[in-house]
Coordinates of C-alpha atoms and ligand atoms in Angstrom, one line a residue:
X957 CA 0.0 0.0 0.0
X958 CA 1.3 3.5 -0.8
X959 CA 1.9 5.1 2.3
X960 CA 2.1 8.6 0.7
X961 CA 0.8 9.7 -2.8
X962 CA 3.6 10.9 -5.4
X963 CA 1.9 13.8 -7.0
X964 CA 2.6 12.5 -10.7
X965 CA 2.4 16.2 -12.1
X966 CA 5.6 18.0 -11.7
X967 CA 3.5 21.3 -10.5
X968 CA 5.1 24.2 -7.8
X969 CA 2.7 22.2 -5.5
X970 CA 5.6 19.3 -4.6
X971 CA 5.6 16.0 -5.5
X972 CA 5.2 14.2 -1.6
X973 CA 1.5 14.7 -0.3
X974 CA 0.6 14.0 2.9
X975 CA -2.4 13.0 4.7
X976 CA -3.7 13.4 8.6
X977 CA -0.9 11.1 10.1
X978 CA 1.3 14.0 9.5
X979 CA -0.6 16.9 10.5
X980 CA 1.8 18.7 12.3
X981 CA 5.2 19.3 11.6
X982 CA 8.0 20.8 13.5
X983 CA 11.9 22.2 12.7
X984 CA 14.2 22.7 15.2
X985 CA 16.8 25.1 12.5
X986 CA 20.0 25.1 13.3
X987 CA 23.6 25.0 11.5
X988 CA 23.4 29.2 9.8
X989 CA 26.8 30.0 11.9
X990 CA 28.4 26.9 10.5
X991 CA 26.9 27.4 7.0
X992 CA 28.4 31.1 6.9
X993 CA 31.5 30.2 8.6
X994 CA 32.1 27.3 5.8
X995 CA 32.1 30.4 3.2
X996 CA 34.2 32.4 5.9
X997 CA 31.2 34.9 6.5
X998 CA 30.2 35.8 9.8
X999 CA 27.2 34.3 11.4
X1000 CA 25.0 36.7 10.9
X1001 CA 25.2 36.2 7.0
X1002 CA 23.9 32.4 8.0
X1003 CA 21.2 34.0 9.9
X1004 CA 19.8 36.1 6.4
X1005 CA 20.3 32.7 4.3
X1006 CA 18.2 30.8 7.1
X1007 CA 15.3 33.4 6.8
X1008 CA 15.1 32.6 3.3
X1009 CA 15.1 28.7 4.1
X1010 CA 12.2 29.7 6.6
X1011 CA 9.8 31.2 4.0
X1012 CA 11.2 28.5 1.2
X1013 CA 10.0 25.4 3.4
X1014 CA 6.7 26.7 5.2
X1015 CA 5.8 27.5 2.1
X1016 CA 6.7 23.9 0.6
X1017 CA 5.4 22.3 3.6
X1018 CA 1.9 24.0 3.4
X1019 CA 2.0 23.2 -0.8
X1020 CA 2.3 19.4 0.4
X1021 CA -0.9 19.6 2.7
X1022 CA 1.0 19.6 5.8
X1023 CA -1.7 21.6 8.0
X1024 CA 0.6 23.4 11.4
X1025 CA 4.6 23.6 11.0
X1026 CA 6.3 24.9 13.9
X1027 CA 9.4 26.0 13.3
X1028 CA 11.9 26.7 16.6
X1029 CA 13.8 30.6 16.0
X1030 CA 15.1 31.6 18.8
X1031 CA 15.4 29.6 22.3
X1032 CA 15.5 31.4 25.6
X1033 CA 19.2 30.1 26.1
X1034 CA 20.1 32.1 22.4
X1035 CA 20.5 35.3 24.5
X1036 CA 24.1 34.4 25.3
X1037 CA 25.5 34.6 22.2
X1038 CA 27.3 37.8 20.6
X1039 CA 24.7 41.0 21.2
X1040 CA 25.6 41.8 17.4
X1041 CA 24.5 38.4 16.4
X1042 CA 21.1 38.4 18.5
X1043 CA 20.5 41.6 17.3
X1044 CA 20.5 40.6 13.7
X1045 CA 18.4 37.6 14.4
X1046 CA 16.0 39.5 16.1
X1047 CA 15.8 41.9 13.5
X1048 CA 15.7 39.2 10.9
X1049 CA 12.4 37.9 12.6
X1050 CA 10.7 41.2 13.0
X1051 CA 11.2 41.9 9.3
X1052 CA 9.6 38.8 8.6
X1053 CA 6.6 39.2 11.2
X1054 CA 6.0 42.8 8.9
X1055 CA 6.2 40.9 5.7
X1056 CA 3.4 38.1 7.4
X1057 CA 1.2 41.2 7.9
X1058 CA 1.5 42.6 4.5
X1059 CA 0.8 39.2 3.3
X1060 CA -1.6 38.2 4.9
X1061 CA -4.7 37.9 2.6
X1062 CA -2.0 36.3 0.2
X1063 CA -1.0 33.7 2.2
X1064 CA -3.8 32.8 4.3
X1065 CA -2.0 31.3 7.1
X1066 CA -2.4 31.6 11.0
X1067 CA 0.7 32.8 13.1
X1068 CA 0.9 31.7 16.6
X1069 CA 4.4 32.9 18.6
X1070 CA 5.5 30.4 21.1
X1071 CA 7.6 32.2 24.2
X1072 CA 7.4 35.3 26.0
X1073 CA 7.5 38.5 23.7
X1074 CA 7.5 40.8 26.6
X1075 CA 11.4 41.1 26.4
X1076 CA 10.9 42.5 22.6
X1077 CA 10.6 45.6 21.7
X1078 CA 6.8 47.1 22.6
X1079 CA 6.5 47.6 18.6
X1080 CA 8.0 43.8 17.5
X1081 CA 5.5 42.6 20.5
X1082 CA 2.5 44.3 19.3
X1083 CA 2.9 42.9 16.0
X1084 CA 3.2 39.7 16.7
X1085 CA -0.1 40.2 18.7
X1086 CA -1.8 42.1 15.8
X1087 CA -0.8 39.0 13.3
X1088 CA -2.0 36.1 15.7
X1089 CA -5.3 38.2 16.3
X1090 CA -5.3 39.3 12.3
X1091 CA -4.6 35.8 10.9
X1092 CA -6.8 34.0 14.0
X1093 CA -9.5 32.5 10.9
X1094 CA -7.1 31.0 8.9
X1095 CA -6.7 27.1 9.1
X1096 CA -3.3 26.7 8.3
X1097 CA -1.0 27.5 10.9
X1098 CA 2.6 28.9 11.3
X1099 CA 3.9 28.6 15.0
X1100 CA 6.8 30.4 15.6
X1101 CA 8.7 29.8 18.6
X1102 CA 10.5 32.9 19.6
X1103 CA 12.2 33.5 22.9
X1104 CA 11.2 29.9 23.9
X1105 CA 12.4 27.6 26.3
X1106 CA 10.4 24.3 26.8
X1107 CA 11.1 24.6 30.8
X1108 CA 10.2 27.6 31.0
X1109 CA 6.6 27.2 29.1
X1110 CA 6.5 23.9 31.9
X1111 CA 7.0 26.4 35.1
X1112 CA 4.5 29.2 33.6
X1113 CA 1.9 26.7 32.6
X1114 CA 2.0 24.9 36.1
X1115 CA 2.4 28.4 37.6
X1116 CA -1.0 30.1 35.6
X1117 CA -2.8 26.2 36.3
X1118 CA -2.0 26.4 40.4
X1119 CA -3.6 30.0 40.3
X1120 CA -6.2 28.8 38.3
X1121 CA -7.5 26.6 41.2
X1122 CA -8.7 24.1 38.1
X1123 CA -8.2 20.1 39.2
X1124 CA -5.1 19.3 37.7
X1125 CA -5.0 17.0 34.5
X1126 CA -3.0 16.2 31.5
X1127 CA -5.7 18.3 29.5
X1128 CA -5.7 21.2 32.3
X1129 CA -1.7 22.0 32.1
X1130 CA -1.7 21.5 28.2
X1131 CA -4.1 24.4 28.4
X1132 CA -1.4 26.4 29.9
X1133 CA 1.4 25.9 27.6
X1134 CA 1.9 28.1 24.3
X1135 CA 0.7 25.7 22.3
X1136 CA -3.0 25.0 23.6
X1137 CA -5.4 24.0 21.2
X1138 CA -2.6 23.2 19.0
X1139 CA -1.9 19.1 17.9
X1140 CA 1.4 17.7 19.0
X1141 CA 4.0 17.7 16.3
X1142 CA 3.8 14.5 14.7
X1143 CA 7.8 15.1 13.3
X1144 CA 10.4 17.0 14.5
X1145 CA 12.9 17.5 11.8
X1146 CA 16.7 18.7 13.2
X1147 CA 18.8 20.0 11.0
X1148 CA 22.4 20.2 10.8
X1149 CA 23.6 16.6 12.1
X1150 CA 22.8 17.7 15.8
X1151 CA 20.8 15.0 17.8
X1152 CA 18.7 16.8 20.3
X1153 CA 15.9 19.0 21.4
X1154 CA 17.9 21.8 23.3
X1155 CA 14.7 22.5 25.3
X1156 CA 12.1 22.1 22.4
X1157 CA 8.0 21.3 23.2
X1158 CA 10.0 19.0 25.9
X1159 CA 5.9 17.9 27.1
X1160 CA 4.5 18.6 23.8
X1161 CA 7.5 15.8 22.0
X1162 CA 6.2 13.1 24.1
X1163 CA 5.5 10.6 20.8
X1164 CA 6.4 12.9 18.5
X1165 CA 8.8 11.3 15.8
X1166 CA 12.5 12.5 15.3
X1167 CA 14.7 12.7 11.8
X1168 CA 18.0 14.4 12.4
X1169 CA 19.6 15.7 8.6
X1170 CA 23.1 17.0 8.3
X1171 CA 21.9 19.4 6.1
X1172 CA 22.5 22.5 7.4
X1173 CA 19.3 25.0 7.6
X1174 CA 20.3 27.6 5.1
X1175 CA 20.8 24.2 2.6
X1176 CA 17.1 23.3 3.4
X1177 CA 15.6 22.5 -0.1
X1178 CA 12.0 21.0 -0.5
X1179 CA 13.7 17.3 -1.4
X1180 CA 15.1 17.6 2.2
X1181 CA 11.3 17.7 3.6
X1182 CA 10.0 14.8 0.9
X1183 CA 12.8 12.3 2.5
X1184 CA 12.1 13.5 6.1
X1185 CA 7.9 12.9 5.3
X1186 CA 8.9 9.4 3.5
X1187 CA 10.9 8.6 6.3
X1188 CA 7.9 9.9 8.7
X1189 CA 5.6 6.9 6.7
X1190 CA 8.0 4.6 6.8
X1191 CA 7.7 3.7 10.5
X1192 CA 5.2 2.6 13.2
X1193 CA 3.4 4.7 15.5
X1194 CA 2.6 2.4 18.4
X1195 CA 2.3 4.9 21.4
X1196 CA 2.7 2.2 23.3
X1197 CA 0.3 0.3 22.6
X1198 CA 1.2 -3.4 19.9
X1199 CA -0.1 -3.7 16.4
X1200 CA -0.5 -6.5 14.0
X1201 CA 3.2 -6.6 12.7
X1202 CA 4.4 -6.9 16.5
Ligands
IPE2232 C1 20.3 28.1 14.1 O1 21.6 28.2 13.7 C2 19.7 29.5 14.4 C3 19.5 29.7 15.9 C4 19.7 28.9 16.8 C5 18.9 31.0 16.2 P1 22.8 28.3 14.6 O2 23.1 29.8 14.7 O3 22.6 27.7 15.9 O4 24.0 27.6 13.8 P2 25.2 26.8 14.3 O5 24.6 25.7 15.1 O6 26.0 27.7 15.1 O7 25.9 26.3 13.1
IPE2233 C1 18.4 25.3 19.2 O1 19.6 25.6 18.5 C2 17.7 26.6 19.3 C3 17.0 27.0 18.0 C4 16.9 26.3 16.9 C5 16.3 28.3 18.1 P1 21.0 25.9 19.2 O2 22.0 26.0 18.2 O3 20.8 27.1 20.1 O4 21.1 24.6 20.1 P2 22.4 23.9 20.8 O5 23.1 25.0 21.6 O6 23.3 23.4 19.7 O7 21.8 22.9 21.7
MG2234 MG1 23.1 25.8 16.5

């Protein structure tokens, strides 16, 4: 049985399609310093050549019917890294949150930021609020995790849920994190040969599946994505439980 379709057309819409086993996926992006510093540039060149990497695969993954991509930008822990290098990322990604709101009738897709915006500037934070609120009717959705630290969202969440006086449940804390409402990702693609989650959706991973590339983010080409979604149909999703062929 084909586990995935091969759109037989060569059409801009890709050639893998995917169906509701893979509804959500998510990229952990790393490897721009070592794909500038490979063409002895500094890191902040890698940084410009990721953003383009960013638009080139959301927009490949939503052409292949992949419905939420999450895509990890900026952890809570990339603070300690050269000022002149945050500062560029952080300019890279409010350029890109005014280009969302310029498009957004063109590209129909719903932002959601992951993380706490307050340390942004109050303009960068106010429009990422305006785009989630703009965008909020969309189905498709873009989350973009920004200032986010996966122990973090864990201490807040149980932090607003204790407040909350509500009984205390699996559903109840998920309600608290960033991602509430939201699916788990059903892939987490890391790029760049590095095999871990460096404080990524640590509850939200739970059966998530995992495909590490060496290809390093900038490098991120749609074929990239169609062998991490064949990979993705190639295995078993048990959570725990047996199936037929085990
Ligand atoms: C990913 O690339 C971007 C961010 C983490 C913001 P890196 O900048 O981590 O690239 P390497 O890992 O140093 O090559
Ligand atoms: C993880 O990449 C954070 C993001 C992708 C935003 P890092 O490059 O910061 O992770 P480590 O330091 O290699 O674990
Ligand atoms: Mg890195």
């Amino acid at each position: 049985m084909a586990l995935f379709s091969r759109n037989e057309k060569s059409s801009s819409e890709g050639r893998v399609k995917v169906d509701d086993r893979l509804r959500h996926i998510a990229f952990i992006l790393d490897g721009n310093g070592r794909w500038a510093r490979r063409r002895g540039m500094p890191r902040e060149f890698g940084h410009s050549e990721g953003a383009q990497a960013f638009k080139r695969i959301v927009r490949y993954c939503g052409d292949i019917g992949i419905k939420i991509v999450t895509v990890y930008a900026f952890s809570t822990e990339n603070w300690s890294r050269p000022k002149k290098e945050v500062d560029r990322i952080v300019s890279l990604l409010d350029e890109y949150i005014d280009g969302a709101e310029r498009e957004l009738t063109e590209n129909e897709i719903r932002y959601t930021f992951l993380g706490d915006r307050s340390v942004f500037s109050p303009e960068m934070a106010a429009r990422m609020t305006r785009l989630e609120e703009a965008s909020a009717h969309y189905e498709k959705r873009l989350n973009i995790a920004l200032n986010y630290g996966s122990r973090a969202e864990i201490v807040r969440a149980a932090a607003e849920l204790a407040a909350s006086g509500e009984p205390i449940t699996e559903e109840s804390f998920a309600s608290h994190l960033y991602t509430a409402g939201c699916p788990d990702p059903d892939l987490i693609v890391r790029t760049a040969n590095e095999r871990r989650l460096s404080n990524f959706l640590l509850w939200q991973a739970a059966y998530s599946e995992l495909y590490f590339t060496p290809t390093l983010w900038p490098d991120m080409q749609p074929e990239d994505v169609d062998r991490a979604v064949e990979d993705f149909y190639a295995r078993e999703r048990r959570f725990g439980g047996v199936t037929d062929s085990n």
